[in-house]
């Protein structure tokens, strides 16, 4: 855990009071597979704060990615609420959810999900060109966003010309360029070697200066940059690491 | 103890898994294989069935090999012809014109007198009632004619000729091998039992109808063993100046056109199937190739697990074998139904006793070719895809295909538009296949719509008041003297014609039309100029067939003892029918040749009722009937036109939908990414249209000239030595063809666009492995 980071179950009076970006209450997600019900999340509460890195740890099947999908408006909870800047995300229509993802959320995936026929700069541009952040701040130009992640000279490269670490940094640049309120990363170093993974981790820590960052991972190295650590097991928050 | 599954059993399970997971590719390959085989086999069953039935009828009835028309033949002539080397049988026929009087009007008849019912050459087949007999006062009618007028054996029929009339009992109905495709005159293209037909009468009936005077036998039928052309020369020498015409099975209109129809349908089928199979094979190859490409990671995994390249090639070949094999079997199963439908559409025109489909081994060859194409596509695709190292194939993040290009960057397009444009240009095979599919469909649609337009256009043009400024055409009985023609009530300004079958120096048969004075047979040059005055002209298709043009001299062998004539061609005339030489009367007589009219084109003031009862008139047909007859060729071929149109539309649907669906599957992850990045469904739908729109627009642009070319090739199959069609397609048909292709493309885009809204972003963005 990075200096100053606070476990999620720490006493309330010990916490600073940064702005809450997203607030989840009694979040439950049940998947149905035939007649079988699988409880992916079982009534968790979560506050995601601006300027902080929240790391969600857990084994496979613990519900990490489900949390991310519900916070990012990529899926709807079975019950419970997700509120972002006063907006009840869980009640939004499809079109409103699209706007929410477009304007408020940046995503980073394990396998990058870059568009193979677009250059690095275009991949960044396609994510930010349509966002309309409250406050009217214009998106970071693609080349500048890439430069912030050390890829200033690779804007014209196609994904297949980049290494795995470079592709993930392009994905982070794409997520950051729109200046999102919330940056969600799903196993961002899962496909990378340790040195490249460390570079990506640094980039995400830096991103927390301007956004709330949520990283779901089973890589405990992320505790080093975490302000808040959430450990999930069988869909429930079971505490913070020792 | 249970035995562990073998490696091949796992592979079989993988194949079925692929079938379930890649049902779009499976359906595309299955449908194309099925339709390719069904198209060829179905049409072959029809034309080969028609040919087989014709051959069978010819054999069963001992159809004549040569038909000789003379001004009169004696028993001595018959004996001498029978003695010629190569001649195995000779018989004569006595025939005369008559009319069948019905409640709706009169029908022209050629009546043959049954002087000996035990004919051995061209024996008519009894279809109902009693067999032909020489005794009593019985009448037998053409089976189709009887059917058209609801006449059954036992009915009373009223016959009339210029010399007499009477009512007789219909003893039976027959089909004659000499009139298997009964076209009465060169300008009639389809048999018309409501206008004319034939029948047989006993000598007693003939005596009543024709006044008791014995009629001369004018027709001689010969069976030939060996080379008919050698016998032909001897027959010409033997008959000499009494020869009017001599035909074999390739030139006797009422027989040749039946065999020509087989050739026409066969050529149409081969062209159609050839194009369809070509497009289908390309579609199948693309589908299999893309299936393999989409499984690059699975291939990498299997390679990592120790599967050899050969095993993987066999695995994907098995998929192609299953999909293609199922399609081929389904096509072979469906084909007989298609064959029967097309064959039955021909039945109303032919005097043919049996109608059954027949197949050659060729469909099995086609099936093997289709299957080989599937297998080759799979094997080639799998070979190229398995070349990569397992690690490279398993590399996450970027697909093996879809390399980027800079296309669209300079055009100032938005990012999403760049993505859509580049994705299309980065997959040229996909776009190419789509274009080929649309072009192929347009070609088939143009043929399906353009052929009726061509036939209808030709009928309307040929029998328009400008091109055919007459009320009716009157044919004279063979041997009618010119003096008798002058006594006929032909009106004030008839134009007399003399039409003769002739042969060129190399033996090619054609027709000479000698024009009497008048303006009812207008001629124009190929550049549209009026051709008048004196001269020798050659119609366009005949000029091409005979390889003659303006300034050339033709040597013509003339019938009836007129010897040979050397004629210089002045110009080429643009006229559909009859094809051959057209010569002004003065030029003809100036060459010392006699002008003996065989027909007349008459105006409204001709007394058609009186002409119909004249002993010198063998046939009379008005312009409207000629036009209707020409148009009825469309009805005769509507089954084939429908097949063309349906297959064209299905081809468009399968190719565009299969390709669109494959594109969608390939892009599913990118659509999900773009949705996560905030692009609304409406924009994604708009972008997804780019591929199909590009393919459709380019396909339509190339499809119009391609379709016109294919139509011209198709129309050429309809041209005969008598009729030549000019390619026509109406603006409406072009619009319908374009509209159909666009509609199918749009519907495909719409259907695929709806799937974008259903993309589950969570599912689509899960790990790729």
Tab-separated table of C-alpha atoms in Angstrom, chain B residues 188-481:
chain	number	residue	atom	x	y	z
B	188	UNK	CA	-43.808	-17.996	-86.183
B	189	UNK	CA	-41.537	-19.005	-83.352
B	190	UNK	CA	-43.862	-20.975	-81.061
B	191	UNK	CA	-46.480	-23.608	-81.975
B	192	UNK	CA	-49.966	-22.193	-81.629
B	193	UNK	CA	-52.744	-24.831	-81.474
B	194	UNK	CA	-55.348	-22.087	-81.408
B	195	UNK	CA	-54.260	-20.888	-84.856
B	196	UNK	CA	-53.110	-23.981	-86.703
B	197	UNK	CA	-52.275	-27.644	-86.428
B	198	UNK	CA	-52.403	-30.888	-88.321
B	199	UNK	CA	-54.469	-33.974	-88.683
B	200	UNK	CA	-54.915	-37.238	-90.557
B	201	UNK	CA	-57.935	-38.306	-92.595
B	202	UNK	CA	-58.964	-41.445	-94.412
B	203	UNK	CA	-59.015	-41.333	-98.244
B	204	UNK	CA	-62.831	-41.245	-98.079
B	205	UNK	CA	-62.768	-38.016	-96.065
B	206	UNK	CA	-60.178	-36.562	-98.447
B	207	UNK	CA	-62.410	-37.400	-101.376
B	208	UNK	CA	-65.271	-35.446	-99.797
B	209	UNK	CA	-63.119	-32.491	-98.860
B	210	UNK	CA	-61.151	-32.172	-102.067
B	211	UNK	CA	-63.761	-33.043	-104.641
B	212	UNK	CA	-62.831	-36.583	-105.435
B	213	UNK	CA	-59.872	-35.861	-107.689
B	214	UNK	CA	-56.821	-37.778	-106.421
B	215	UNK	CA	-54.276	-35.457	-104.857
B	216	UNK	CA	-50.655	-35.858	-105.869
B	217	UNK	CA	-48.154	-36.990	-103.264
B	218	UNK	CA	-45.724	-34.136	-102.775
B	219	UNK	CA	-43.802	-35.174	-99.670
B	220	UNK	CA	-41.213	-37.911	-99.549
B	221	UNK	CA	-39.758	-39.215	-96.314
B	222	UNK	CA	-36.482	-41.101	-96.315
B	223	UNK	CA	-34.641	-43.111	-93.714
B	224	UNK	CA	-30.916	-43.113	-94.301
B	225	UNK	CA	-28.186	-45.411	-93.108
B	226	UNK	CA	-24.934	-43.527	-92.918
B	227	UNK	CA	-24.061	-40.052	-94.146
B	228	UNK	CA	-27.250	-38.150	-94.957
B	229	UNK	CA	-25.324	-35.411	-96.800
B	230	UNK	CA	-24.096	-37.937	-99.403
B	231	UNK	CA	-27.645	-39.147	-99.927
B	232	UNK	CA	-28.849	-35.541	-100.175
B	233	UNK	CA	-26.699	-34.872	-103.233
B	234	UNK	CA	-27.981	-38.000	-104.929
B	235	UNK	CA	-31.584	-37.100	-104.091
B	236	UNK	CA	-31.147	-33.628	-105.595
B	237	UNK	CA	-29.816	-35.140	-108.812
B	238	UNK	CA	-32.560	-37.725	-108.892
B	239	UNK	CA	-35.465	-35.323	-108.358
B	240	UNK	CA	-34.002	-32.577	-110.500
B	241	UNK	CA	-36.246	-29.673	-111.391
B	242	UNK	CA	-39.180	-30.977	-109.361
B	243	UNK	CA	-37.291	-30.397	-106.098
B	244	UNK	CA	-38.890	-27.695	-103.956
B	245	UNK	CA	-37.079	-28.273	-100.706
B	246	UNK	CA	-34.910	-30.862	-99.055
B	247	UNK	CA	-34.380	-30.872	-95.331
B	248	UNK	CA	-32.676	-33.013	-92.785
B	249	UNK	CA	-33.266	-33.065	-89.026
B	250	UNK	CA	-31.131	-29.966	-88.577
B	251	UNK	CA	-33.038	-27.830	-91.076
B	252	UNK	CA	-36.649	-29.024	-91.044
B	253	UNK	CA	-38.172	-26.294	-88.885
B	254	UNK	CA	-40.794	-28.463	-87.195
B	255	UNK	CA	-38.113	-30.905	-86.051
B	256	UNK	CA	-34.944	-28.825	-85.914
B	257	UNK	CA	-36.443	-26.212	-83.596
B	258	UNK	CA	-37.183	-28.934	-81.038
B	259	UNK	CA	-33.570	-30.028	-81.029
B	260	UNK	CA	-32.503	-26.361	-81.164
B	261	UNK	CA	-34.553	-25.751	-78.029
B	262	UNK	CA	-32.597	-28.488	-76.278
B	263	UNK	CA	-29.365	-26.816	-77.364
B	264	UNK	CA	-30.652	-23.422	-76.261
B	265	UNK	CA	-31.690	-24.624	-72.811
B	266	UNK	CA	-28.453	-26.561	-72.473
B	267	UNK	CA	-26.379	-23.496	-73.373
B	268	UNK	CA	-28.446	-21.306	-71.063
B	269	UNK	CA	-27.977	-23.861	-68.299
B	270	UNK	CA	-24.259	-24.131	-68.822
B	271	UNK	CA	-23.821	-20.349	-68.875
B	272	UNK	CA	-26.034	-19.895	-65.865
B	273	UNK	CA	-24.557	-22.743	-63.856
B	274	UNK	CA	-21.028	-21.808	-64.899
B	275	UNK	CA	-21.436	-18.284	-63.579
B	276	UNK	CA	-23.254	-19.446	-60.480
B	277	UNK	CA	-20.736	-22.165	-59.647
B	278	UNK	CA	-17.879	-19.703	-60.171
B	279	UNK	CA	-19.328	-17.177	-57.745
B	280	UNK	CA	-20.383	-19.902	-55.337
B	281	UNK	CA	-16.946	-21.497	-55.328
B	282	UNK	CA	-15.349	-18.120	-54.592
B	283	UNK	CA	-17.856	-17.539	-51.786
B	284	UNK	CA	-17.185	-20.965	-50.330
B	285	UNK	CA	-13.438	-20.491	-50.523
B	286	UNK	CA	-13.730	-17.122	-48.776
B	287	UNK	CA	-16.006	-18.505	-46.071
B	288	UNK	CA	-13.696	-21.385	-45.263
B	289	UNK	CA	-10.647	-19.169	-45.412
B	290	UNK	CA	-12.156	-16.718	-42.989
B	291	UNK	CA	-13.236	-19.508	-40.675
B	292	UNK	CA	-9.622	-20.605	-40.491
B	293	UNK	CA	-8.358	-17.049	-40.057
B	294	UNK	CA	-10.789	-16.472	-37.216
B	295	UNK	CA	-9.396	-19.500	-35.411
B	296	UNK	CA	-5.764	-18.427	-35.548
B	297	UNK	CA	-5.466	-18.583	-31.780
B	298	UNK	CA	-7.051	-22.008	-31.559
B	299	UNK	CA	-4.645	-23.151	-34.244
B	300	UNK	CA	-1.746	-21.731	-32.235
B	301	UNK	CA	-2.996	-23.540	-29.155
B	302	UNK	CA	-3.345	-26.834	-31.006
B	303	UNK	CA	0.090	-26.403	-32.543
B	304	UNK	CA	1.436	-25.763	-29.047
B	305	UNK	CA	-0.270	-28.980	-27.885
B	306	UNK	CA	1.610	-30.891	-30.532
B	307	UNK	CA	-0.837	-31.113	-33.404
B	308	UNK	CA	0.955	-31.248	-36.735
B	309	UNK	CA	0.175	-28.894	-39.606
B	310	UNK	CA	-1.168	-31.834	-41.558
B	311	UNK	CA	-3.620	-32.677	-38.797
B	312	UNK	CA	-4.866	-29.089	-38.688
B	313	UNK	CA	-5.219	-28.980	-42.475
B	314	UNK	CA	-7.219	-32.207	-42.249
B	315	UNK	CA	-9.333	-30.764	-39.437
B	316	UNK	CA	-10.418	-27.713	-41.441
B	317	UNK	CA	-10.748	-29.787	-44.599
B	318	UNK	CA	-13.157	-32.005	-42.687
B	319	UNK	CA	-15.262	-28.966	-41.801
B	320	UNK	CA	-15.365	-27.995	-45.481
B	321	UNK	CA	-16.149	-31.583	-46.400
B	322	UNK	CA	-19.043	-31.727	-43.958
B	323	UNK	CA	-20.520	-28.370	-45.024
B	324	UNK	CA	-19.837	-28.801	-48.743
B	325	UNK	CA	-20.778	-32.480	-48.746
B	326	UNK	CA	-24.093	-31.813	-47.023
B	327	UNK	CA	-24.763	-29.017	-49.536
B	328	UNK	CA	-23.876	-31.200	-52.501
B	329	UNK	CA	-26.158	-33.999	-51.282
B	330	UNK	CA	-28.986	-31.553	-50.655
B	331	UNK	CA	-28.455	-30.069	-54.150
B	332	UNK	CA	-28.619	-33.498	-55.754
B	333	UNK	CA	-31.786	-34.244	-53.796
B	334	UNK	CA	-33.509	-30.995	-54.807
B	335	UNK	CA	-32.426	-31.080	-58.460
B	336	UNK	CA	-35.079	-33.514	-59.814
B	337	UNK	CA	-37.856	-31.239	-58.546
B	338	UNK	CA	-36.303	-28.278	-60.348
B	339	UNK	CA	-35.782	-30.412	-63.462
B	340	UNK	CA	-39.399	-31.485	-63.532
B	341	UNK	CA	-40.642	-27.919	-63.056
B	342	UNK	CA	-38.527	-26.595	-65.946
B	343	UNK	CA	-39.344	-29.586	-68.144
B	344	UNK	CA	-43.075	-29.234	-67.550
B	345	UNK	CA	-42.847	-25.590	-68.587
B	346	UNK	CA	-41.814	-26.830	-72.052
B	347	UNK	CA	-44.620	-29.346	-72.421
B	348	UNK	CA	-47.250	-27.066	-73.986
B	349	UNK	CA	-45.051	-26.383	-77.024
B	350	UNK	CA	-43.979	-29.892	-77.976
B	351	UNK	CA	-45.702	-32.861	-79.577
B	352	UNK	CA	-43.813	-35.288	-77.433
B	353	UNK	CA	-45.501	-38.368	-75.940
B	354	UNK	CA	-43.352	-38.768	-72.835
B	355	UNK	CA	-41.879	-36.262	-70.417
B	356	UNK	CA	-39.322	-37.494	-67.987
B	357	UNK	CA	-36.154	-35.987	-66.582
B	358	UNK	CA	-32.837	-37.589	-67.430
B	359	UNK	CA	-29.378	-37.062	-66.047
B	360	UNK	CA	-25.876	-37.680	-67.303
B	361	UNK	CA	-22.888	-38.386	-65.044
B	362	UNK	CA	-21.946	-34.685	-65.381
B	363	UNK	CA	-23.711	-33.597	-62.134
B	364	UNK	CA	-21.422	-35.941	-60.258
B	365	UNK	CA	-18.466	-34.165	-61.863
B	366	UNK	CA	-19.947	-30.792	-60.888
B	367	UNK	CA	-20.523	-32.081	-57.355
B	368	UNK	CA	-16.924	-33.270	-57.231
B	369	UNK	CA	-15.671	-29.880	-58.499
B	370	UNK	CA	-17.729	-28.025	-55.888
B	371	UNK	CA	-16.504	-30.323	-53.146
B	372	UNK	CA	-12.927	-30.048	-54.395
B	373	UNK	CA	-13.233	-26.249	-54.290
B	374	UNK	CA	-14.394	-26.421	-50.673
B	375	UNK	CA	-11.571	-28.733	-49.733
B	376	UNK	CA	-8.973	-26.740	-51.662
B	377	UNK	CA	-10.172	-23.524	-49.991
B	378	UNK	CA	-9.900	-25.094	-46.556
B	379	UNK	CA	-6.563	-26.761	-47.229
B	380	UNK	CA	-4.975	-23.618	-48.717
B	381	UNK	CA	-6.307	-21.409	-45.943
B	382	UNK	CA	-5.238	-23.839	-43.232
B	383	UNK	CA	-1.785	-24.288	-44.763
B	384	UNK	CA	-1.117	-20.553	-44.841
B	385	UNK	CA	-2.562	-20.004	-41.375
B	386	UNK	CA	-0.599	-22.805	-39.739
B	387	UNK	CA	2.704	-21.491	-41.080
B	388	UNK	CA	3.064	-19.086	-38.140
B	389	UNK	CA	4.827	-20.174	-34.989
B	390	UNK	CA	2.490	-21.077	-32.096
B	391	UNK	CA	3.729	-18.152	-30.017
B	392	UNK	CA	2.984	-15.717	-32.798
B	393	UNK	CA	-0.469	-17.192	-33.325
B	394	UNK	CA	-1.180	-16.965	-29.604
B	395	UNK	CA	-0.014	-13.360	-29.268
B	396	UNK	CA	-2.868	-11.454	-27.650
B	397	UNK	CA	-4.307	-8.135	-28.586
B	398	UNK	CA	-3.969	-7.939	-32.316
B	399	UNK	CA	-5.561	-10.338	-34.749
B	400	UNK	CA	-3.365	-12.060	-37.295
B	401	UNK	CA	-5.323	-10.437	-40.079
B	402	UNK	CA	-6.587	-6.879	-40.362
B	403	UNK	CA	-3.265	-5.178	-40.795
B	404	UNK	CA	-3.729	-1.461	-40.890
B	405	UNK	CA	-3.299	0.894	-43.792
B	406	UNK	CA	-3.140	4.630	-43.871
B	407	UNK	CA	-6.144	4.818	-46.158
B	408	UNK	CA	-8.518	7.523	-45.154
B	409	UNK	CA	-6.044	9.533	-43.118
B	410	UNK	CA	-5.638	12.245	-45.739
B	411	UNK	CA	-9.276	12.409	-46.545
B	412	UNK	CA	-10.028	14.219	-43.303
B	413	UNK	CA	-12.413	11.517	-42.161
B	414	UNK	CA	-13.520	11.178	-38.562
B	415	UNK	CA	-11.810	8.484	-36.489
B	416	UNK	CA	-14.744	6.081	-36.647
B	417	UNK	CA	-15.032	6.625	-40.407
B	418	UNK	CA	-11.324	5.931	-40.770
B	419	UNK	CA	-11.785	2.724	-38.852
B	420	UNK	CA	-14.659	1.584	-41.043
B	421	UNK	CA	-12.881	2.559	-44.265
B	422	UNK	CA	-9.605	0.952	-43.278
B	423	UNK	CA	-11.281	-2.188	-42.060
B	424	UNK	CA	-12.907	-2.500	-45.473
B	425	UNK	CA	-9.698	-1.781	-47.388
B	426	UNK	CA	-7.643	-3.995	-45.082
B	427	UNK	CA	-9.875	-6.906	-46.089
B	428	UNK	CA	-9.792	-6.684	-49.878
B	429	UNK	CA	-10.755	-10.340	-50.296
B	430	UNK	CA	-13.954	-9.745	-48.362
B	431	UNK	CA	-14.822	-6.671	-50.409
B	432	UNK	CA	-13.793	-8.395	-53.640
B	433	UNK	CA	-16.029	-11.352	-52.858
B	434	UNK	CA	-18.913	-9.048	-52.110
B	435	UNK	CA	-18.387	-7.214	-55.370
B	436	UNK	CA	-18.168	-10.506	-57.265
B	437	UNK	CA	-21.385	-11.620	-55.610
B	438	UNK	CA	-23.243	-8.456	-56.556
B	439	UNK	CA	-21.842	-8.464	-60.111
B	440	UNK	CA	-22.799	-12.137	-60.500
B	441	UNK	CA	-26.274	-11.421	-59.225
B	442	UNK	CA	-26.636	-8.459	-61.556
B	443	UNK	CA	-25.573	-10.615	-64.487
B	444	UNK	CA	-28.182	-13.222	-63.629
B	445	UNK	CA	-30.826	-10.560	-62.975
B	446	UNK	CA	-30.067	-8.839	-66.278
B	447	UNK	CA	-30.432	-12.172	-68.034
B	448	UNK	CA	-33.632	-12.934	-66.118
B	449	UNK	CA	-35.225	-9.588	-66.927
B	450	UNK	CA	-33.463	-8.736	-70.178
B	451	UNK	CA	-34.407	-11.901	-72.044
B	452	UNK	CA	-38.155	-11.266	-71.832
B	453	UNK	CA	-37.461	-7.636	-72.755
B	454	UNK	CA	-35.447	-8.767	-75.758
B	455	UNK	CA	-38.131	-11.156	-76.944
B	456	UNK	CA	-40.921	-8.681	-76.310
B	457	UNK	CA	-38.958	-5.829	-77.848
B	458	UNK	CA	-38.223	-7.861	-80.946
B	459	UNK	CA	-41.870	-8.845	-81.279
B	460	UNK	CA	-43.052	-5.278	-80.865
B	461	UNK	CA	-40.426	-3.889	-83.237
B	462	UNK	CA	-40.720	-6.568	-85.914
B	463	UNK	CA	-44.502	-6.358	-86.025
B	464	UNK	CA	-44.892	-2.642	-85.485
B	465	UNK	CA	-46.852	-0.738	-88.166
B	466	UNK	CA	-43.562	0.861	-89.266
B	467	UNK	CA	-41.557	-2.358	-89.633
B	468	UNK	CA	-44.497	-4.491	-90.763
B	469	UNK	CA	-46.909	-2.196	-92.639
B	470	UNK	CA	-49.409	-4.877	-93.561
B	471	UNK	CA	-52.583	-6.398	-92.175
B	472	UNK	CA	-51.882	-10.053	-92.894
B	473	UNK	CA	-49.563	-12.479	-94.558
B	474	UNK	CA	-51.000	-14.978	-97.035
B	475	UNK	CA	-49.131	-18.176	-97.980
B	476	UNK	CA	-49.972	-19.819	-101.271
B	477	UNK	CA	-50.366	-23.513	-101.883
B	478	UNK	CA	-47.247	-25.038	-103.392
B	479	UNK	CA	-47.340	-24.768	-107.153
B	480	UNK	CA	-49.878	-21.940	-107.333
B	481	UNK	CA	-49.293	-20.275	-110.730
